[in-house]
Amino acid sequence: MPDLDISAIAPLYDQWADSWWGGEQDESYGLIFAPLLVGEGTLPETISTCRELVGPPTWCWDTNGWYELLGISWPYVDATVGQISKSYIAHGGQQDPRMTYVFKKLLDKRVRRSYHSVPLGSLYLDDEAVQRMLKDQARREAEKRGAQVDIEEVFKDWGLDVVQEGDTSDTVSEHTESDVEDLASSESLPVAYWVHQAFGRGQEDHERVLGQWIEALLREAGRVHYVGSLCVGVHGITTLPDAYLDSTHTVPIAYLNESLDGDLGDLAALIIAQLTSLTQGETP
């Protein structure tokens, strides 16, 4: 049997590929192509629903000296609220404004988790003493640069933002803390994804919708305690369900119709149920 001659459709593929990466799109070519993996080679192809891959830190660098100030010994992270309270009182914290400030910070579980994750050589920015120090350094640097430079420009050069908090004084935050919130609002998707006959939207819209899709899948997997790996993708095939699972690959692909948006919880529940059935050896 002779080799298949694809010369007739090769120009169409080249034209479609050019349109997908920034030119005008032509939906008439969509039906002749198999699924395409976008981001292959530069991003991971799969996501994991396991929440124990990266556990909480087993020690803290105490970069701002909070625990040392209160008399808490290393590794710090295992100190209970009761131990912190007793140490605060034993060291005369009630008469010390700085110790009282730090004590209240460490009682906030969210703040304490964030503080534990600060690497050696860095500072936790949500600290009034650090804020004052940074502002003083920025003012001195601005004065060196001349009258036309303000401290906000200096902060931007340092990779920091000045954030207005109502009528109170400005606070400084890292770009990574203020800009990156979750997958649903991320500017770029941190995983490769499949595209199957879906050309109604551009790559930016696909990544935004897939961010919501991944978030919904992970939330549902956590709810039912499902642990496994999967790929994600978008499709534009009207004859298929809004969400369907392609289990013909080594790692299943959870496809979502590119036109969907908003609450994807019910569709995520359907996919995770099918994945659970596959894991148990049942027919999804």
PDB file of C-alpha atoms in Angstrom:
ATOM      1  CA  MET A   1       0.000   0.000   0.000  1.00  0.00           C
ATOM      2  CA  PRO A   2       1.555   3.367  -0.982  1.00  0.00           C
ATOM      3  CA  ASP A   3       2.224   6.085   1.572  1.00  0.00           C
ATOM      4  CA  LEU A   4      -0.576   8.569   2.095  1.00  0.00           C
ATOM      5  CA  ASP A   5      -0.068  11.735   0.051  1.00  0.00           C
ATOM      6  CA  ILE A   6      -0.704  14.705   2.375  1.00  0.00           C
ATOM      7  CA  SER A   7       0.591  17.356   0.011  1.00  0.00           C
ATOM      8  CA  ALA A   8      -2.958  18.557  -0.638  1.00  0.00           C
ATOM      9  CA  ILE A   9      -3.619  19.435   2.996  1.00  0.00           C
ATOM     10  CA  ALA A  10      -0.105  20.482   4.086  1.00  0.00           C
ATOM     11  CA  PRO A  11      -0.604  24.098   2.951  1.00  0.00           C
ATOM     12  CA  LEU A  12      -3.828  24.221   4.948  1.00  0.00           C
ATOM     13  CA  TYR A  13      -1.990  23.063   8.060  1.00  0.00           C
ATOM     14  CA  ASP A  14       0.691  25.718   7.609  1.00  0.00           C
ATOM     15  CA  GLN A  15      -1.957  28.387   7.141  1.00  0.00           C
ATOM     16  CA  TRP A  16      -3.876  27.213  10.222  1.00  0.00           C
ATOM     17  CA  ALA A  17      -0.721  27.068  12.349  1.00  0.00           C
ATOM     18  CA  ASP A  18       0.119  30.650  11.411  1.00  0.00           C
ATOM     19  CA  SER A  19      -3.396  31.801  12.294  1.00  0.00           C
ATOM     20  CA  TRP A  20      -3.398  30.000  15.642  1.00  0.00           C
ATOM     21  CA  TRP A  21      -0.298  31.840  16.846  1.00  0.00           C
ATOM     22  CA  GLY A  22      -1.480  35.355  16.177  1.00  0.00           C
ATOM     23  CA  GLY A  23      -2.911  35.863  12.697  1.00  0.00           C
ATOM     24  CA  GLU A  24      -6.508  35.678  11.491  1.00  0.00           C
ATOM     25  CA  GLN A  25      -8.320  32.457  12.303  1.00  0.00           C
ATOM     26  CA  ASP A  26     -10.238  30.374   9.795  1.00  0.00           C
ATOM     27  CA  GLU A  27     -12.669  27.947  11.412  1.00  0.00           C
ATOM     28  CA  SER A  28     -13.071  25.972   8.163  1.00  0.00           C
ATOM     29  CA  TYR A  29      -9.805  24.172   8.868  1.00  0.00           C
ATOM     30  CA  GLY A  30     -10.787  23.032  12.341  1.00  0.00           C
ATOM     31  CA  LEU A  31     -12.399  19.733  11.419  1.00  0.00           C
ATOM     32  CA  ILE A  32      -9.368  18.158   9.716  1.00  0.00           C
ATOM     33  CA  PHE A  33      -6.930  18.216  12.634  1.00  0.00           C
ATOM     34  CA  ALA A  34      -6.359  15.831  15.507  1.00  0.00           C
ATOM     35  CA  PRO A  35      -5.908  17.200  19.032  1.00  0.00           C
ATOM     36  CA  LEU A  36      -2.943  19.539  19.385  1.00  0.00           C
ATOM     37  CA  LEU A  37      -0.847  19.906  22.561  1.00  0.00           C
ATOM     38  CA  VAL A  38      -0.126  23.577  23.264  1.00  0.00           C
ATOM     39  CA  GLY A  39       2.947  24.329  25.366  1.00  0.00           C
ATOM     40  CA  GLU A  40       4.619  20.967  24.756  1.00  0.00           C
ATOM     41  CA  GLY A  41       8.286  20.946  25.767  1.00  0.00           C
ATOM     42  CA  THR A  42       8.121  24.076  27.906  1.00  0.00           C
ATOM     43  CA  LEU A  43       5.427  23.170  30.441  1.00  0.00           C
ATOM     44  CA  PRO A  44       4.348  20.010  32.295  1.00  0.00           C
ATOM     45  CA  GLU A  45       1.607  18.105  30.484  1.00  0.00           C
ATOM     46  CA  THR A  46      -0.210  16.786  33.523  1.00  0.00           C
ATOM     47  CA  ILE A  47      -1.612  18.095  36.792  1.00  0.00           C
ATOM     48  CA  SER A  48      -1.901  16.136  40.034  1.00  0.00           C
ATOM     49  CA  THR A  49      -4.796  16.275  42.459  1.00  0.00           C
ATOM     50  CA  CYS A  50      -2.555  15.156  45.317  1.00  0.00           C
ATOM     51  CA  ARG A  51      -2.353  17.775  48.059  1.00  0.00           C
ATOM     52  CA  GLU A  52       0.554  16.159  49.875  1.00  0.00           C
ATOM     53  CA  LEU A  53       3.258  16.648  47.250  1.00  0.00           C
ATOM     54  CA  VAL A  54       4.536  19.737  49.045  1.00  0.00           C
ATOM     55  CA  GLY A  55       3.889  19.640  52.758  1.00  0.00           C
ATOM     56  CA  PRO A  56       4.105  22.512  55.221  1.00  0.00           C
ATOM     57  CA  PRO A  57       7.632  23.571  56.268  1.00  0.00           C
ATOM     58  CA  THR A  58       9.094  21.659  59.207  1.00  0.00           C
ATOM     59  CA  TRP A  59      11.052  24.670  60.408  1.00  0.00           C
ATOM     60  CA  CYS A  60      11.091  28.448  59.940  1.00  0.00           C
ATOM     61  CA  TRP A  61      14.038  30.731  59.217  1.00  0.00           C
ATOM     62  CA  ASP A  62      12.493  33.403  61.471  1.00  0.00           C
ATOM     63  CA  THR A  63      13.699  36.024  58.992  1.00  0.00           C
ATOM     64  CA  ASN A  64      12.108  38.937  60.883  1.00  0.00           C
ATOM     65  CA  GLY A  65      13.135  37.654  64.310  1.00  0.00           C
ATOM     66  CA  TRP A  66       9.556  37.275  65.546  1.00  0.00           C
ATOM     67  CA  TYR A  67      10.034  33.985  67.386  1.00  0.00           C
ATOM     68  CA  GLU A  68      13.392  35.013  68.836  1.00  0.00           C
ATOM     69  CA  LEU A  69      11.803  38.212  70.174  1.00  0.00           C
ATOM     70  CA  LEU A  70       9.127  36.194  71.994  1.00  0.00           C
ATOM     71  CA  GLY A  71      11.620  33.650  73.321  1.00  0.00           C
ATOM     72  CA  ILE A  72      10.389  30.725  71.185  1.00  0.00           C
ATOM     73  CA  SER A  73      13.038  28.126  70.373  1.00  0.00           C
ATOM     74  CA  TRP A  74      13.829  26.480  67.019  1.00  0.00           C
ATOM     75  CA  PRO A  75      12.249  24.999  64.867  1.00  0.00           C
ATOM     76  CA  TYR A  76       9.501  27.518  65.727  1.00  0.00           C
ATOM     77  CA  VAL A  77       6.719  26.025  63.534  1.00  0.00           C
ATOM     78  CA  ASP A  78       5.745  23.463  66.163  1.00  0.00           C
ATOM     79  CA  ALA A  79       5.075  26.099  68.834  1.00  0.00           C
ATOM     80  CA  THR A  80       1.422  26.026  69.880  1.00  0.00           C
ATOM     81  CA  VAL A  81      -0.701  29.099  70.502  1.00  0.00           C
ATOM     82  CA  GLY A  82      -0.546  28.298  74.212  1.00  0.00           C
ATOM     83  CA  GLN A  83       3.250  28.159  74.196  1.00  0.00           C
ATOM     84  CA  ILE A  84       3.483  31.435  72.283  1.00  0.00           C
ATOM     85  CA  SER A  85       1.069  33.103  74.722  1.00  0.00           C
ATOM     86  CA  LYS A  86       2.952  31.878  77.797  1.00  0.00           C
ATOM     87  CA  SER A  87       6.287  32.980  76.367  1.00  0.00           C
ATOM     88  CA  TYR A  88       4.859  36.372  75.446  1.00  0.00           C
ATOM     89  CA  ILE A  89       3.672  36.942  79.027  1.00  0.00           C
ATOM     90  CA  ALA A  90       6.844  35.502  80.595  1.00  0.00           C
ATOM     91  CA  HIS A  91       9.021  37.943  78.625  1.00  0.00           C
ATOM     92  CA  GLY A  92       6.964  40.980  79.593  1.00  0.00           C
ATOM     93  CA  GLY A  93       5.311  41.322  76.230  1.00  0.00           C
ATOM     94  CA  GLN A  94       2.302  43.206  77.586  1.00  0.00           C
ATOM     95  CA  GLN A  95       4.527  46.204  78.283  1.00  0.00           C
ATOM     96  CA  ASP A  96       6.352  46.033  74.940  1.00  0.00           C
ATOM     97  CA  PRO A  97       4.543  47.431  71.853  1.00  0.00           C
ATOM     98  CA  ARG A  98       6.770  45.535  69.411  1.00  0.00           C
ATOM     99  CA  MET A  99       6.294  42.204  71.178  1.00  0.00           C
ATOM    100  CA  THR A 100       2.540  42.797  71.330  1.00  0.00           C
ATOM    101  CA  TYR A 101       2.471  43.527  67.595  1.00  0.00           C
ATOM    102  CA  VAL A 102       4.432  40.351  66.778  1.00  0.00           C
ATOM    103  CA  PHE A 103       2.310  38.282  69.167  1.00  0.00           C
ATOM    104  CA  LYS A 104      -0.898  39.367  67.428  1.00  0.00           C
ATOM    105  CA  LYS A 105       0.648  38.593  64.035  1.00  0.00           C
ATOM    106  CA  LEU A 106       1.540  35.050  65.054  1.00  0.00           C
ATOM    107  CA  LEU A 107      -1.995  34.426  66.323  1.00  0.00           C
ATOM    108  CA  ASP A 108      -3.234  34.872  62.736  1.00  0.00           C
ATOM    109  CA  LYS A 109      -2.971  31.424  61.091  1.00  0.00           C
ATOM    110  CA  ARG A 110      -2.790  32.871  57.583  1.00  0.00           C
ATOM    111  CA  VAL A 111       0.003  35.281  58.501  1.00  0.00           C
ATOM    112  CA  ARG A 112       1.897  32.586  60.373  1.00  0.00           C
ATOM    113  CA  ARG A 113       1.778  30.188  57.397  1.00  0.00           C
ATOM    114  CA  SER A 114       3.056  32.919  55.098  1.00  0.00           C
ATOM    115  CA  TYR A 115       5.825  33.844  57.521  1.00  0.00           C
ATOM    116  CA  HIS A 116       6.990  30.228  57.736  1.00  0.00           C
ATOM    117  CA  SER A 117       7.442  30.099  53.963  1.00  0.00           C
ATOM    118  CA  VAL A 118       9.799  33.111  53.734  1.00  0.00           C
ATOM    119  CA  PRO A 119      13.211  31.878  52.471  1.00  0.00           C
ATOM    120  CA  LEU A 120      16.518  32.642  54.121  1.00  0.00           C
ATOM    121  CA  GLY A 121      17.857  36.024  53.050  1.00  0.00           C
ATOM    122  CA  SER A 122      14.400  37.563  52.522  1.00  0.00           C
ATOM    123  CA  LEU A 123      12.076  39.513  54.800  1.00  0.00           C
ATOM    124  CA  TYR A 124       8.363  39.127  55.463  1.00  0.00           C
ATOM    125  CA  LEU A 125       6.974  42.393  54.155  1.00  0.00           C
ATOM    126  CA  ASP A 126       3.744  42.495  56.163  1.00  0.00           C
ATOM    127  CA  ASP A 127       5.605  43.832  59.188  1.00  0.00           C
ATOM    128  CA  GLU A 128       5.438  47.452  60.326  1.00  0.00           C
ATOM    129  CA  ALA A 129       9.152  47.537  61.205  1.00  0.00           C
ATOM    130  CA  VAL A 130      10.114  46.218  57.763  1.00  0.00           C
ATOM    131  CA  GLN A 131       7.747  48.704  56.127  1.00  0.00           C
ATOM    132  CA  ARG A 132       9.401  51.616  57.930  1.00  0.00           C
ATOM    133  CA  MET A 133      12.882  50.367  57.051  1.00  0.00           C
ATOM    134  CA  LEU A 134      12.025  49.959  53.349  1.00  0.00           C
ATOM    135  CA  LYS A 135      10.427  53.389  53.148  1.00  0.00           C
ATOM    136  CA  ASP A 136      13.447  55.028  54.786  1.00  0.00           C
ATOM    137  CA  GLN A 137      15.803  53.267  52.377  1.00  0.00           C
ATOM    138  CA  ALA A 138      13.619  54.224  49.396  1.00  0.00           C
ATOM    139  CA  ARG A 139      13.527  57.885  50.459  1.00  0.00           C
ATOM    140  CA  ARG A 140      17.309  58.005  50.737  1.00  0.00           C
ATOM    141  CA  GLU A 141      17.670  56.349  47.338  1.00  0.00           C
ATOM    142  CA  ALA A 142      15.169  58.770  45.773  1.00  0.00           C
ATOM    143  CA  GLU A 143      17.113  61.724  47.183  1.00  0.00           C
ATOM    144  CA  LYS A 144      20.303  60.383  45.616  1.00  0.00           C
ATOM    145  CA  ARG A 145      18.622  60.104  42.215  1.00  0.00           C
ATOM    146  CA  GLY A 146      17.336  63.674  42.212  1.00  0.00           C
ATOM    147  CA  ALA A 147      14.222  65.766  42.743  1.00  0.00           C
ATOM    148  CA  GLN A 148      12.283  64.182  39.866  1.00  0.00           C
ATOM    149  CA  VAL A 149      12.324  60.713  41.427  1.00  0.00           C
ATOM    150  CA  ASP A 150       9.790  59.630  44.078  1.00  0.00           C
ATOM    151  CA  ILE A 151       9.881  56.590  46.334  1.00  0.00           C
ATOM    152  CA  GLU A 152       7.233  54.726  44.313  1.00  0.00           C
ATOM    153  CA  GLU A 153       9.596  54.683  41.333  1.00  0.00           C
ATOM    154  CA  VAL A 154      12.350  53.316  43.569  1.00  0.00           C
ATOM    155  CA  PHE A 155      10.030  50.605  44.887  1.00  0.00           C
ATOM    156  CA  LYS A 156       9.127  49.563  41.338  1.00  0.00           C
ATOM    157  CA  ASP A 157      12.823  49.218  40.511  1.00  0.00           C
ATOM    158  CA  TRP A 158      13.135  46.957  43.560  1.00  0.00           C
ATOM    159  CA  GLY A 159      10.203  44.796  42.407  1.00  0.00           C
ATOM    160  CA  LEU A 160       7.802  46.202  45.003  1.00  0.00           C
ATOM    161  CA  ASP A 161       4.425  47.943  44.887  1.00  0.00           C
ATOM    162  CA  VAL A 162       3.031  50.723  47.051  1.00  0.00           C
ATOM    163  CA  VAL A 163      -0.534  49.770  47.985  1.00  0.00           C
ATOM    164  CA  GLN A 164      -3.034  52.277  49.363  1.00  0.00           C
ATOM    165  CA  GLU A 165      -5.006  50.940  52.331  1.00  0.00           C
ATOM    166  CA  GLY A 166      -7.962  53.294  52.675  1.00  0.00           C
ATOM    167  CA  ASP A 167      -6.934  56.499  54.433  1.00  0.00           C
ATOM    168  CA  THR A 168      -3.976  54.913  56.242  1.00  0.00           C
ATOM    169  CA  SER A 169      -0.331  55.179  55.219  1.00  0.00           C
ATOM    170  CA  ASP A 170       0.995  53.342  52.198  1.00  0.00           C
ATOM    171  CA  THR A 171       2.142  49.753  52.540  1.00  0.00           C
ATOM    172  CA  VAL A 172       4.677  47.898  50.439  1.00  0.00           C
ATOM    173  CA  SER A 173       4.034  44.475  48.924  1.00  0.00           C
ATOM    174  CA  GLU A 174       5.833  42.136  46.579  1.00  0.00           C
ATOM    175  CA  HIS A 175       4.499  41.815  43.026  1.00  0.00           C
ATOM    176  CA  THR A 176       4.165  38.085  43.543  1.00  0.00           C
ATOM    177  CA  GLU A 177       1.880  38.598  46.528  1.00  0.00           C
ATOM    178  CA  SER A 178      -0.348  41.262  44.990  1.00  0.00           C
ATOM    179  CA  ASP A 179      -0.627  40.041  41.400  1.00  0.00           C
ATOM    180  CA  VAL A 180      -0.809  36.241  41.532  1.00  0.00           C
ATOM    181  CA  GLU A 181      -3.969  35.012  43.254  1.00  0.00           C
ATOM    182  CA  ASP A 182      -5.165  31.715  41.792  1.00  0.00           C
ATOM    183  CA  LEU A 183      -5.356  29.744  38.552  1.00  0.00           C
ATOM    184  CA  ALA A 184      -8.662  31.295  37.550  1.00  0.00           C
ATOM    185  CA  SER A 185      -7.144  34.785  37.381  1.00  0.00           C
ATOM    186  CA  SER A 186      -3.607  33.842  36.358  1.00  0.00           C
ATOM    187  CA  GLU A 187      -2.208  35.588  33.280  1.00  0.00           C
ATOM    188  CA  SER A 188      -0.683  32.371  31.901  1.00  0.00           C
ATOM    189  CA  LEU A 189      -1.510  28.722  32.422  1.00  0.00           C
ATOM    190  CA  PRO A 190       1.290  26.775  34.177  1.00  0.00           C
ATOM    191  CA  VAL A 191       0.555  23.547  32.303  1.00  0.00           C
ATOM    192  CA  ALA A 192       0.409  22.387  28.683  1.00  0.00           C
ATOM    193  CA  TYR A 193      -3.086  21.668  27.359  1.00  0.00           C
ATOM    194  CA  TRP A 194      -4.859  19.967  24.483  1.00  0.00           C
ATOM    195  CA  VAL A 195      -6.923  21.723  21.818  1.00  0.00           C
ATOM    196  CA  HIS A 196      -9.386  19.644  19.816  1.00  0.00           C
ATOM    197  CA  GLN A 197     -11.208  21.397  16.988  1.00  0.00           C
ATOM    198  CA  ALA A 198     -11.574  24.522  19.091  1.00  0.00           C
ATOM    199  CA  PHE A 199     -10.814  27.674  17.136  1.00  0.00           C
ATOM    200  CA  GLY A 200     -13.633  29.974  18.158  1.00  0.00           C
ATOM    201  CA  ARG A 201     -11.431  31.662  20.765  1.00  0.00           C
ATOM    202  CA  GLY A 202      -7.802  32.644  20.990  1.00  0.00           C
ATOM    203  CA  GLN A 203      -5.100  31.175  23.201  1.00  0.00           C
ATOM    204  CA  GLU A 204      -5.576  33.836  25.885  1.00  0.00           C
ATOM    205  CA  ASP A 205      -9.278  32.960  26.309  1.00  0.00           C
ATOM    206  CA  HIS A 206      -8.497  29.246  26.299  1.00  0.00           C
ATOM    207  CA  GLU A 207      -5.964  29.658  29.091  1.00  0.00           C
ATOM    208  CA  ARG A 208      -8.366  31.749  31.164  1.00  0.00           C
ATOM    209  CA  VAL A 209     -11.176  29.174  30.838  1.00  0.00           C
ATOM    210  CA  LEU A 210      -8.775  26.303  31.530  1.00  0.00           C
ATOM    211  CA  GLY A 211      -7.577  28.070  34.678  1.00  0.00           C
ATOM    212  CA  GLN A 212     -11.165  27.978  35.935  1.00  0.00           C
ATOM    213  CA  TRP A 213     -11.478  24.365  34.780  1.00  0.00           C
ATOM    214  CA  ILE A 214      -8.358  23.214  36.662  1.00  0.00           C
ATOM    215  CA  GLU A 215      -9.465  25.070  39.778  1.00  0.00           C
ATOM    216  CA  ALA A 216     -12.888  23.359  39.662  1.00  0.00           C
ATOM    217  CA  LEU A 217     -11.329  19.927  39.092  1.00  0.00           C
ATOM    218  CA  LEU A 218      -8.889  20.297  41.987  1.00  0.00           C
ATOM    219  CA  ARG A 219     -11.612  21.557  44.309  1.00  0.00           C
ATOM    220  CA  GLU A 220     -13.856  18.591  43.488  1.00  0.00           C
ATOM    221  CA  ALA A 221     -10.959  16.116  43.752  1.00  0.00           C
ATOM    222  CA  GLY A 222     -10.187  17.468  47.205  1.00  0.00           C
ATOM    223  CA  ARG A 223     -13.829  17.207  48.240  1.00  0.00           C
ATOM    224  CA  VAL A 224     -14.078  13.499  47.385  1.00  0.00           C
ATOM    225  CA  HIS A 225     -10.419  12.703  48.246  1.00  0.00           C
ATOM    226  CA  TYR A 226      -9.527  11.619  44.719  1.00  0.00           C
ATOM    227  CA  VAL A 227      -5.766  11.407  44.073  1.00  0.00           C
ATOM    228  CA  GLY A 228      -4.460  11.006  40.529  1.00  0.00           C
ATOM    229  CA  SER A 229      -3.022  12.711  37.467  1.00  0.00           C
ATOM    230  CA  LEU A 230      -4.805  14.110  34.432  1.00  0.00           C
ATOM    231  CA  CYS A 231      -4.374  16.413  31.476  1.00  0.00           C
ATOM    232  CA  VAL A 232      -6.756  19.190  30.491  1.00  0.00           C
ATOM    233  CA  GLY A 233      -7.974  20.548  27.187  1.00  0.00           C
ATOM    234  CA  VAL A 234     -10.597  22.557  25.334  1.00  0.00           C
ATOM    235  CA  HIS A 235     -12.804  21.390  22.491  1.00  0.00           C
ATOM    236  CA  GLY A 236     -15.277  23.014  20.146  1.00  0.00           C
ATOM    237  CA  ILE A 237     -17.193  19.950  18.967  1.00  0.00           C
ATOM    238  CA  THR A 238     -20.923  20.575  19.296  1.00  0.00           C
ATOM    239  CA  THR A 239     -21.777  16.864  19.076  1.00  0.00           C
ATOM    240  CA  LEU A 240     -19.840  16.115  22.267  1.00  0.00           C
ATOM    241  CA  PRO A 241     -20.834  16.914  25.878  1.00  0.00           C
ATOM    242  CA  ASP A 242     -19.675  20.193  27.402  1.00  0.00           C
ATOM    243  CA  ALA A 243     -17.144  18.209  29.424  1.00  0.00           C
ATOM    244  CA  TYR A 244     -15.891  14.737  28.592  1.00  0.00           C
ATOM    245  CA  LEU A 245     -13.010  12.463  29.555  1.00  0.00           C
ATOM    246  CA  ASP A 246     -10.699  11.055  26.877  1.00  0.00           C
ATOM    247  CA  SER A 247      -9.274   7.933  28.501  1.00  0.00           C
ATOM    248  CA  THR A 248      -7.519   6.605  25.388  1.00  0.00           C
ATOM    249  CA  HIS A 249      -4.223   8.289  26.380  1.00  0.00           C
ATOM    250  CA  THR A 250      -1.736   7.144  28.997  1.00  0.00           C
ATOM    251  CA  VAL A 251      -2.987   9.994  31.172  1.00  0.00           C
ATOM    252  CA  PRO A 252      -6.713  10.857  30.733  1.00  0.00           C
ATOM    253  CA  ILE A 253      -7.578  14.243  29.241  1.00  0.00           C
ATOM    254  CA  ALA A 254     -10.446  16.222  30.766  1.00  0.00           C
ATOM    255  CA  TYR A 255     -11.882  18.309  27.924  1.00  0.00           C
ATOM    256  CA  LEU A 256     -14.096  21.371  28.401  1.00  0.00           C
ATOM    257  CA  ASN A 257     -16.088  23.135  25.700  1.00  0.00           C
ATOM    258  CA  GLU A 258     -14.292  26.390  24.865  1.00  0.00           C
ATOM    259  CA  SER A 259     -17.521  28.417  24.995  1.00  0.00           C
ATOM    260  CA  LEU A 260     -18.200  27.687  28.677  1.00  0.00           C
ATOM    261  CA  ASP A 261     -17.469  30.053  31.535  1.00  0.00           C
ATOM    262  CA  GLY A 262     -18.464  30.645  35.140  1.00  0.00           C
ATOM    263  CA  ASP A 263     -19.414  27.885  37.589  1.00  0.00           C
ATOM    264  CA  LEU A 264     -17.948  24.576  36.417  1.00  0.00           C
ATOM    265  CA  GLY A 265     -18.514  22.617  39.627  1.00  0.00           C
ATOM    266  CA  ASP A 266     -21.111  20.173  38.261  1.00  0.00           C
ATOM    267  CA  LEU A 267     -18.994  19.346  35.211  1.00  0.00           C
ATOM    268  CA  ALA A 268     -15.912  18.880  37.375  1.00  0.00           C
ATOM    269  CA  ALA A 269     -17.873  16.504  39.615  1.00  0.00           C
ATOM    270  CA  LEU A 270     -18.804  14.449  36.537  1.00  0.00           C
ATOM    271  CA  ILE A 271     -15.179  14.183  35.374  1.00  0.00           C
ATOM    272  CA  ILE A 272     -13.793  13.307  38.803  1.00  0.00           C
ATOM    273  CA  ALA A 273     -16.481  10.616  39.181  1.00  0.00           C
ATOM    274  CA  GLN A 274     -15.376   9.121  35.854  1.00  0.00           C
ATOM    275  CA  LEU A 275     -11.720   9.258  36.897  1.00  0.00           C
ATOM    276  CA  THR A 276     -12.590   7.515  40.152  1.00  0.00           C
ATOM    277  CA  SER A 277     -14.367   4.770  38.199  1.00  0.00           C
ATOM    278  CA  LEU A 278     -11.327   4.333  35.942  1.00  0.00           C
ATOM    279  CA  THR A 279      -9.048   4.036  38.956  1.00  0.00           C
ATOM    280  CA  GLN A 280     -11.304   1.354  40.425  1.00  0.00           C
ATOM    281  CA  GLY A 281     -11.332  -0.551  37.149  1.00  0.00           C
ATOM    282  CA  GLU A 282     -14.950   0.212  36.321  1.00  0.00           C
ATOM    283  CA  THR A 283     -16.470   1.476  33.093  1.00  0.00           C
ATOM    284  CA  PRO A 284     -16.950   5.268  33.364  1.00  0.00           C
TER     285      PRO A 284
END
